[in-house]
């Protein structure tokens, strides 16, 4: 994903929003990760995701653009929640509304008062 190595504090918000958007619009990418994790004993996607996101999260927190108490475990849980609402929604509109509500649970991630 382009721009994830940026030094600016907005990099976390851009990456997080891209991950969430991919989960909403292309849930199959999560299913591929789940399949890889279950079928490949050496799968390290979760570790690589954390290594990519965590430094950006810390930088955003230092700039007060993400909640100070937000952790990587929280983000992984929220992403799993978004996936859950997406695959159980009746249609795309319901999936997006439910996903936006899930995102509100973690608070703003880009320095404003919105959740996404």
Short mmCIF file of C-alpha atoms in Angstrom, two decimals:
data_model
loop_
_atom_site.label_atom_id
_atom_site.label_comp_id
_atom_site.label_asym_id
_atom_site.label_seq_id
_atom_site.Cartn_x
_atom_site.Cartn_y
_atom_site.Cartn_z
CA UNK A 1 0.00 0.00 0.00
CA UNK A 2 1.52 3.23 -1.14
CA UNK A 3 2.52 5.82 1.39
CA UNK A 4 2.73 3.60 4.46
CA UNK A 5 6.34 4.57 5.06
CA UNK A 6 5.60 8.30 5.04
CA UNK A 7 6.99 10.27 7.96
CA UNK A 8 3.80 12.31 8.27
CA UNK A 9 1.31 11.49 11.01
CA UNK A 10 -1.51 10.96 8.49
CA UNK A 11 0.04 7.72 7.28
CA UNK A 12 -1.71 5.70 9.97
CA UNK A 13 -5.14 7.04 9.07
CA UNK A 14 -4.57 6.38 5.37
CA UNK A 15 -3.39 2.82 5.96
CA UNK A 16 -6.10 2.03 8.51
CA UNK A 17 -8.81 3.40 6.22
CA UNK A 18 -7.42 1.34 3.33
CA UNK A 19 -7.48 -1.83 5.44
CA UNK A 20 -11.04 -1.19 6.56
CA UNK A 21 -12.19 -0.27 3.06
CA UNK A 22 -10.65 -3.44 1.65
CA UNK A 23 -12.43 -5.45 4.33
CA UNK A 24 -15.76 -3.85 3.42
CA UNK A 25 -15.41 -4.02 -0.35
CA UNK A 26 -13.28 -7.14 -0.78
CA UNK A 27 -13.96 -9.46 2.14
CA UNK A 28 -12.29 -12.23 0.13
CA UNK A 29 -8.91 -10.74 1.03
CA UNK A 30 -9.62 -11.54 4.69
CA UNK A 31 -10.73 -15.03 3.75
CA UNK A 32 -7.41 -15.55 1.94
CA UNK A 33 -5.54 -14.51 5.09
CA UNK A 34 -7.63 -16.86 7.23
CA UNK A 35 -7.00 -19.73 4.82
CA UNK A 36 -3.26 -19.02 4.73
CA UNK A 37 -3.06 -18.83 8.51
CA UNK A 38 -4.84 -22.16 8.85
CA UNK A 39 -3.00 -24.01 6.09
CA UNK A 40 0.57 -22.67 6.31
CA UNK A 41 2.43 -23.30 9.54
CA UNK A 42 4.97 -20.59 8.72
CA UNK A 43 2.43 -17.90 7.81
CA UNK A 44 3.56 -14.59 9.28
CA UNK A 45 1.03 -12.14 7.83
CA UNK A 46 -0.20 -11.08 11.25
CA UNK A 47 3.32 -10.27 12.38
CA UNK A 48 4.04 -8.35 9.19
CA UNK A 49 0.79 -6.39 9.53
CA UNK A 50 1.72 -5.40 13.07
CA UNK A 51 5.22 -4.35 11.99
CA UNK A 52 3.71 -2.17 9.27
CA UNK A 53 0.91 -0.58 11.29
CA UNK A 54 2.29 -0.22 14.82
CA UNK A 55 4.95 2.45 14.12
CA UNK A 56 2.35 4.49 12.23
CA UNK A 57 -0.11 4.11 15.11
CA UNK A 58 2.48 5.31 17.62
CA UNK A 59 3.29 8.32 15.45
CA UNK A 60 -0.42 9.17 15.11
CA UNK A 61 -0.90 8.84 18.87
CA UNK A 62 2.04 11.16 19.52
CA UNK A 63 0.36 13.71 17.24
CA UNK A 64 -3.01 13.21 19.00
CA UNK A 65 -4.48 11.83 15.78
CA UNK A 66 -5.42 8.47 17.29
CA UNK A 67 -6.62 7.59 20.79
CA UNK A 68 -3.68 7.26 23.17
CA UNK A 69 -4.97 3.99 24.57
CA UNK A 70 -5.59 2.35 21.18
CA UNK A 71 -3.47 -0.78 20.74
CA UNK A 72 -2.66 -3.11 17.87
CA UNK A 73 -4.77 -5.77 19.57
CA UNK A 74 -7.68 -3.31 19.50
CA UNK A 75 -7.16 -2.67 15.79
CA UNK A 76 -7.01 -6.37 14.97
CA UNK A 77 -10.20 -6.93 16.96
CA UNK A 78 -11.98 -4.03 15.25
CA UNK A 79 -10.90 -5.29 11.82
CA UNK A 80 -12.29 -8.72 12.70
CA UNK A 81 -15.53 -7.08 13.86
CA UNK A 82 -15.79 -5.17 10.58
CA UNK A 83 -15.30 -8.42 8.68
CA UNK A 84 -18.01 -10.06 10.78
CA UNK A 85 -20.58 -7.37 10.05
CA UNK A 86 -19.67 -7.38 6.37
CA UNK A 87 -20.19 -11.11 5.90
CA UNK A 88 -23.44 -11.15 7.89
CA UNK A 89 -25.03 -8.01 6.39
CA UNK A 90 -27.96 -8.32 4.00
CA UNK A 91 -26.50 -5.87 1.50
CA UNK A 92 -23.61 -3.47 0.91
CA UNK A 93 -25.40 -0.48 2.42
CA UNK A 94 -26.08 -2.36 5.65
CA UNK A 95 -22.49 -3.61 5.73
CA UNK A 96 -21.10 -0.09 5.37
CA UNK A 97 -23.42 1.33 8.05
CA UNK A 98 -22.54 -1.44 10.48
CA UNK A 99 -18.82 -1.14 9.75
CA UNK A 100 -18.96 2.61 10.37
CA UNK A 101 -20.60 1.95 13.73
CA UNK A 102 -17.87 -0.52 14.63
CA UNK A 103 -15.25 2.11 13.77
CA UNK A 104 -16.94 4.62 16.06
CA UNK A 105 -16.12 2.29 18.94
CA UNK A 106 -12.40 3.07 18.69
CA UNK A 107 -12.79 6.81 18.27
CA UNK A 108 -11.17 9.16 15.78
CA UNK A 109 -8.13 7.91 13.88
CA UNK A 110 -7.19 11.01 11.94
CA UNK A 111 -7.34 13.89 14.38
CA UNK A 112 -11.00 14.81 13.81
CA UNK A 113 -14.14 13.75 15.63
CA UNK A 114 -15.10 11.07 13.10
CA UNK A 115 -14.23 7.42 13.30
CA UNK A 116 -13.13 6.66 9.80
#
